[in-house]
Amino acid sequence: MGETDRRSLRAQAVSAFEKGVAAADPRDATGKALGRFFDPAQVEGDLYILAIGKAALGMAQAAQDALSPAKIKHVLAVTNYENAIECEGIEVLAAGHPVPDENGAKAALRVEDMLQQAKSGDVILALVSGGSSALLPAPIQGLTLADKIKVNEILLGSGLDIGSMNIIRQALSRTKGGKLLSQALPAKMISFVLSDVLGDDMRLVGSGPTIGPVGGPEEARRILQIEGLWESLPSAVQDALTIAETGGDLPEPEAYLIGSNSLSLKTMAKAMSARISTPALEGDVQAAAERVVREALTLKPGEALAFGGETTVVLKGSGLGGRNQELALRVAQEAARQKLPGAWVFLSGGTDGRDGPTDAAGGLVDDQTLARLAALDVSLTDHLDNNDSYAALKAAGDLLMTGATGTNVADLQIFMRAG
């Protein structure tokens, strides 16, 4: 296969990925959902719009487009720095993601303040997307923002699945696990959720601030102790989880799912006539890479496989990267180890356009990636051992760079064999 043909194959993979991302357009999804499930004529009092997450601005703008300005009391959107722009009629607050910061803590206070203004007969339209958890750090009494940041760092490097992480985060927060539902009383809250989690459990999207808890403090303690993370926690966090009690009854949520990873996966697969691999690609990144290559060995020339999911990485090194970048490199390594024949490409990317604490969406590798690294005397093994996938992919010219997309429905992957 010539280099021109390989570039064409890579371009096809990127195009299919972009179509999958476009299928999760928050503005379009929100507008359609509002038309189906929300009747503004039933709002007796004022209407407040609260949008939280990486897709907050698109969702808030869709609500503005669909609803009468005369009915809307206030629109507040909290999103990550990369997606934050000035929007007419919207109070936009930018905060840190994936690491919470002081601006996020201030944004959480502003959200709570707005909810306290709502009265009986008012409606809060909550538009929630992935990223909300880090964007609204609201530590419970006795904890500081520094404590929450430390816990977040421990969780992100632990390899825990999203459900377990959410149980812990919810136990330490004033807003997560449906607590915004209580803060909205006596007003009514209606939620529209763009899911970035597999299985679309809305309690897990952004730690479910307007939905409900996954578990309680006791379960959070148990997970941390079983996983050997308890002793690494700040003492204030240990104390808080030891004395914390399960919260009282929450109002029953009224919530609608408006977009998901599965929808984007189907769109991406259709663009390449690819077969969708099930179940979702999740769990340890090395095991996921082995599965990708094992299934790729069954492909005929010209065929493609599409995956959706979210892998986990246990951080052991001090390098820079993300789960998609590491997965791409490990697939390249595993394909060489299993002697996958012929030319191929593999793309793994975050639909939000940002993989971990980097400016890359993920990685796009092919059958010549290892050769390019070897020619530059770049040790793939050393970089993987140091969780430094970004540097290795950059050297190989294999970073997937899309910029912020304004949406977030987890990760998409595609493997294509040349015809």
XYZ file of C-alpha atoms in Angstrom:
419
model
C 0.000 0.000 0.000
C 1.424 3.356 -1.012
C 1.654 6.352 1.288
C -1.018 8.188 -0.707
C -3.452 5.316 -0.176
C -2.601 5.192 3.525
C -3.303 8.917 3.884
C -6.653 8.352 2.144
C -7.538 5.587 4.590
C -6.620 7.807 7.531
C -8.751 10.626 6.116
C -11.715 8.253 5.800
C -11.358 7.268 9.466
C -11.298 10.910 10.556
C -14.327 11.709 8.408
C -16.315 8.845 9.928
C -15.341 9.978 13.444
C -16.460 13.534 12.674
C -19.834 12.257 11.488
C -20.221 10.392 14.774
C -19.448 13.571 16.713
C -21.898 15.574 14.603
C -24.662 13.105 15.506
C -24.326 14.308 19.110
C -24.786 17.975 18.236
C -26.226 19.383 21.471
C -28.168 22.210 19.848
C -30.011 19.927 17.466
C -30.681 17.228 20.103
C -31.958 19.729 22.664
C -34.218 21.519 20.213
C -35.867 18.282 19.121
C -36.314 17.074 22.712
C -37.882 20.332 23.869
C -40.355 20.148 21.016
C -41.385 16.645 22.096
C -41.310 16.743 25.883
C -41.685 20.319 27.123
C -44.733 22.568 27.002
C -43.848 26.115 28.150
C -47.559 26.928 28.440
C -47.624 24.775 31.578
C -45.114 27.045 33.351
C -47.157 29.147 35.767
C -44.305 31.312 37.012
C -40.828 32.091 35.702
C -38.602 29.805 33.668
C -34.935 29.424 34.602
C -32.499 27.632 32.298
C -29.459 25.952 33.847
C -26.966 24.320 31.454
C -23.967 22.427 32.846
C -21.244 20.486 31.042
C -19.107 20.505 27.931
C -22.197 20.840 25.748
C -23.794 23.528 27.932
C -23.661 26.398 25.446
C -25.200 24.509 22.552
C -27.958 23.186 24.784
C -28.650 26.625 26.272
C -28.787 28.251 22.839
C -31.259 25.609 21.660
C -33.497 26.401 24.631
C -33.315 30.112 23.796
C -34.299 29.363 20.200
C -37.220 27.131 21.185
C -38.742 29.165 24.013
C -40.263 32.623 24.269
C -37.807 35.209 25.657
C -40.648 36.738 27.640
C -41.010 33.529 29.606
C -37.307 33.101 30.442
C -36.166 34.712 33.691
C -32.474 33.832 33.426
C -30.087 31.538 31.519
C -26.930 30.285 33.247
C -24.373 28.045 31.519
C -21.285 26.476 33.108
C -18.814 24.909 30.702
C -15.106 24.213 30.235
C -12.664 26.926 29.151
C -12.229 25.493 25.648
C -15.952 25.758 24.893
C -16.704 29.055 26.647
C -17.704 31.970 24.419
C -19.880 35.024 24.978
C -23.512 34.381 24.073
C -26.243 36.998 24.053
C -28.730 36.463 26.843
C -26.660 33.773 28.580
C -24.556 34.155 31.712
C -21.548 32.031 30.765
C -19.185 30.769 33.462
C -16.006 28.885 32.519
C -14.276 26.389 34.806
C -11.589 23.727 34.865
C -11.900 20.217 33.438
C -10.801 17.476 34.110
C -9.191 19.069 37.178
C -11.614 21.225 39.215
C -10.556 24.773 40.028
C -11.557 27.898 41.926
C -13.713 29.169 39.061
C -15.675 25.941 39.226
C -16.210 26.384 42.949
C -17.504 29.926 42.304
C -19.748 28.605 39.522
C -21.259 26.050 41.913
C -22.126 28.837 44.341
C -23.700 30.839 41.519
C -25.803 27.818 40.489
C -26.989 27.351 44.068
C -27.802 31.055 44.292
C -29.950 30.926 41.165
C -31.854 27.886 42.402
C -32.591 29.633 45.688
C -34.221 32.496 43.768
C -36.765 30.158 42.162
C -40.166 30.023 43.861
C -43.266 27.867 43.776
C -44.736 27.780 40.268
C -41.350 28.396 38.652
C -39.607 25.786 36.489
C -35.871 25.136 36.222
C -34.962 23.600 32.891
C -31.729 21.685 33.613
C -29.596 20.837 30.569
C -26.885 18.418 31.665
C -23.966 16.973 29.698
C -20.700 15.212 30.423
C -18.057 17.142 32.321
C -20.511 18.605 34.822
C -18.880 16.776 37.718
C -15.481 18.495 37.478
C -17.015 21.817 36.431
C -19.074 22.160 39.624
C -16.836 21.260 42.580
C -18.971 21.951 45.652
C -17.311 20.302 48.661
C -19.508 19.377 51.605
C -18.953 21.055 54.950
C -15.530 20.289 56.385
C -13.794 19.908 53.011
C -11.866 22.403 50.925
C -11.496 22.747 47.184
C -7.937 21.428 47.581
C -9.374 18.285 49.185
C -11.731 17.783 46.228
C -8.925 18.329 43.721
C -6.779 15.732 45.486
C -9.609 13.193 45.484
C -10.233 13.866 41.788
C -6.566 13.283 40.957
C -6.588 10.001 42.880
C -9.742 8.819 41.121
C -8.574 9.782 37.622
C -5.402 7.747 38.068
C -6.996 4.786 39.838
C -8.492 2.859 36.924
C -11.908 2.819 38.647
C -14.988 2.646 36.436
C -17.239 5.689 36.154
C -19.908 4.221 38.429
C -17.511 3.732 41.330
C -16.001 7.178 40.864
C -19.450 8.750 40.907
C -20.415 7.076 44.179
C -17.351 8.665 45.785
C -17.804 12.065 44.161
C -21.482 12.228 45.074
C -20.760 11.501 48.737
C -18.404 14.501 48.939
C -20.519 17.072 47.087
C -23.329 19.535 47.827
C -24.623 19.306 44.244
C -23.974 15.827 42.874
C -26.240 12.807 43.215
C -29.491 14.728 42.712
C -28.838 17.319 45.385
C -29.727 20.156 43.004
C -33.248 18.708 42.932
C -33.642 19.513 46.614
C -32.041 22.931 46.249
C -34.551 23.802 43.513
C -37.574 23.300 45.782
C -40.276 24.554 45.867
C -39.770 25.104 42.122
C -40.013 22.199 39.683
C -36.919 20.918 37.857
C -37.051 19.192 34.460
C -33.821 17.697 33.089
C -32.616 16.983 29.553
C -29.463 14.861 29.542
C -26.834 14.304 26.859
C -25.172 11.072 27.981
C -21.421 10.459 27.893
C -21.630 7.172 29.819
C -22.137 3.661 28.522
C -25.564 2.249 29.293
C -26.928 5.804 29.591
C -27.604 5.721 33.341
C -28.434 9.399 33.842
C -27.282 9.238 37.483
C -23.743 8.878 36.118
C -23.763 11.786 33.651
C -21.871 14.576 35.377
C -22.423 12.674 38.652
C -26.191 13.099 38.275
C -26.667 16.554 39.875
C -30.338 16.734 38.844
C -31.139 12.998 38.839
C -30.104 11.060 41.950
C -27.338 9.108 43.699
C -25.748 5.842 42.604
C -24.806 4.857 46.159
C -24.124 6.287 49.578
C -21.150 7.227 51.772
C -20.830 3.710 53.184
C -20.422 2.271 49.700
C -17.914 5.009 48.862
C -15.831 4.032 51.888
C -15.969 0.366 50.931
C -14.798 1.009 47.352
C -11.900 3.171 48.476
C -10.766 0.621 51.062
C -11.062 -2.376 48.719
C -9.119 -0.558 45.985
C -6.352 0.456 48.407
C -7.036 4.171 47.961
C -8.254 5.032 51.450
C -4.864 5.822 52.981
C -3.963 8.194 50.130
C -7.003 10.414 50.817
C -6.690 13.690 52.720
C -7.547 13.154 56.397
C -10.479 15.576 56.113
C -11.979 13.404 53.374
C -11.550 10.266 55.468
C -13.301 12.016 58.356
C -16.116 13.267 56.144
C -16.805 9.826 54.689
C -16.636 8.196 58.108
C -19.305 10.401 59.676
C -21.391 11.061 56.549
C -24.921 9.710 56.475
C -27.084 8.828 53.531
C -29.088 11.864 52.470
C -32.846 12.137 52.858
C -35.442 11.446 50.218
C -35.083 13.470 47.032
C -37.873 14.682 44.753
C -38.642 12.268 41.935
C -36.698 13.492 38.882
C -38.387 14.285 35.581
C -35.620 13.621 33.069
C -35.224 12.880 29.373
C -32.247 11.336 27.560
C -31.590 13.293 24.354
C -28.318 11.888 22.971
C -25.823 9.110 23.629
C -22.687 7.259 22.608
C -24.761 4.531 20.939
C -26.366 7.002 18.531
C -22.983 8.452 17.538
C -21.536 4.961 17.184
C -24.284 3.926 14.779
C -23.754 7.077 12.711
C -19.983 6.549 12.512
C -20.398 2.891 11.588
C -22.871 3.726 8.824
C -20.430 6.230 7.309
C -17.845 3.447 6.823
C -20.219 0.486 6.396
C -18.483 -0.831 9.502
C -19.615 -3.643 11.758
C -20.354 -2.491 15.314
C -18.469 -4.465 17.933
C -20.302 -5.337 21.142
C -20.214 -5.066 24.081
C -18.827 -1.558 24.562
C -15.074 -1.113 24.683
C -14.295 -0.436 28.327
C -12.059 -1.533 31.170
C -8.269 -1.774 31.221
C -6.683 -0.130 28.196
C -4.287 -3.023 27.473
C -7.098 -5.588 27.561
C -9.110 -3.330 25.255
C -6.196 -3.116 22.796
C -5.883 -6.897 22.731
C -9.599 -7.211 22.007
C -9.430 -4.681 19.159
C -6.602 -6.543 17.442
C -8.171 -9.944 18.066
C -11.353 -8.787 16.315
C -9.384 -6.975 13.605
C -7.785 -10.294 12.662
C -11.244 -11.493 11.589
C -11.710 -8.633 9.115
C -11.377 -9.130 5.385
C -9.538 -6.523 3.279
C -11.681 -3.400 2.950
C -13.772 -4.145 6.046
C -14.065 -1.999 9.178
C -15.032 -2.342 12.824
C -16.600 0.411 14.941
C -16.399 0.607 18.731
C -17.891 2.870 21.356
C -16.770 3.013 24.935
C -14.473 4.417 27.536
C -11.375 2.569 28.696
C -9.480 3.106 31.930
C -5.788 3.733 32.578
C -3.951 3.169 35.840
C -1.446 6.025 36.020
C 2.027 4.851 37.002
C 4.225 7.385 35.208
C 4.527 11.141 35.001
C 4.009 11.599 31.271
C 1.250 13.359 29.334
C -1.582 11.603 27.577
C -5.108 10.234 27.801
C -6.957 6.954 27.519
C -7.599 7.304 23.770
C -3.979 8.122 22.996
C -2.719 5.224 25.078
C -5.245 2.850 23.516
C -4.146 3.841 20.005
C -0.498 3.179 20.793
C -1.243 -0.115 22.493
C -3.272 -1.241 19.467
C -0.292 -0.440 17.225
C 1.989 -2.401 19.550
C -0.403 -5.345 19.810
C -0.997 -5.450 16.043
C 2.753 -5.824 15.531
C 2.982 -8.499 18.224
C 0.164 -10.521 16.657
C 1.556 -9.891 13.151
C -1.654 -8.392 11.773
C -1.149 -8.590 7.986
C -1.604 -5.826 5.442
C -2.242 -2.122 5.801
C -4.649 -0.795 8.418
C -5.568 2.286 10.475
C -7.032 2.649 13.954
C -8.584 5.787 15.430
C -9.588 6.322 19.029
C -10.964 9.713 20.024
C -12.959 11.556 22.649
C -16.075 13.110 21.174
C -15.423 16.280 23.176
C -12.183 16.825 21.267
C -10.020 16.558 24.358
C -8.373 13.405 25.691
C -7.193 13.723 29.288
C -5.312 16.927 30.151
C -4.144 17.453 26.549
C -5.165 19.398 23.453
C -5.579 16.199 21.429
C -8.816 14.269 20.944
C -6.937 10.978 20.771
C -4.724 9.024 18.419
C -4.762 7.816 14.801
C -2.242 5.024 14.208
C -1.525 2.716 11.286
C 0.649 -0.218 10.275
C 3.675 2.108 9.900
C 3.436 3.868 13.288
C 6.018 1.639 14.959
C 8.384 2.034 11.995
C 8.132 5.818 12.205
C 8.910 5.741 15.920
C 11.848 3.373 15.396
C 13.291 5.638 12.710
C 13.231 8.482 15.243
C 14.739 6.267 17.965
C 11.623 6.748 20.095
C 10.989 3.869 22.514
C 7.297 2.984 22.510
C 7.712 0.784 25.587
C 9.361 3.564 27.596
C 6.641 6.031 26.669
C 3.839 3.633 27.579
C 5.505 2.760 30.877
C 5.596 6.481 31.681
C 2.006 7.098 30.471
C 3.551 9.481 27.941
C 1.425 8.605 24.925
C 1.088 12.222 23.771
C 4.818 12.625 23.115
C 5.065 9.330 21.233
C 2.059 10.064 19.035
C 3.320 13.573 18.346
C 6.671 12.187 17.226
C 4.926 9.738 14.893
C 2.570 12.397 13.518
C -0.357 10.380 14.870
C -2.167 12.755 17.231
C -5.865 13.228 16.473
C -6.465 16.982 16.705
C -10.031 18.241 16.343
C -10.290 21.145 18.772
C -13.177 21.460 21.209
C -16.355 20.041 19.664
C -18.981 21.478 22.003
C -20.406 18.057 22.819
C -19.463 14.969 24.818
C -20.782 11.403 24.409
C -17.739 9.378 25.536
C -15.282 7.855 23.046
C -15.459 6.401 19.542
C -13.030 4.012 17.864
C -12.746 2.654 14.341
C -10.419 0.011 12.857
C -10.128 -0.206 9.060
C -8.216 -2.662 6.905
C -7.105 -1.595 3.447
C -8.875 -3.117 0.492
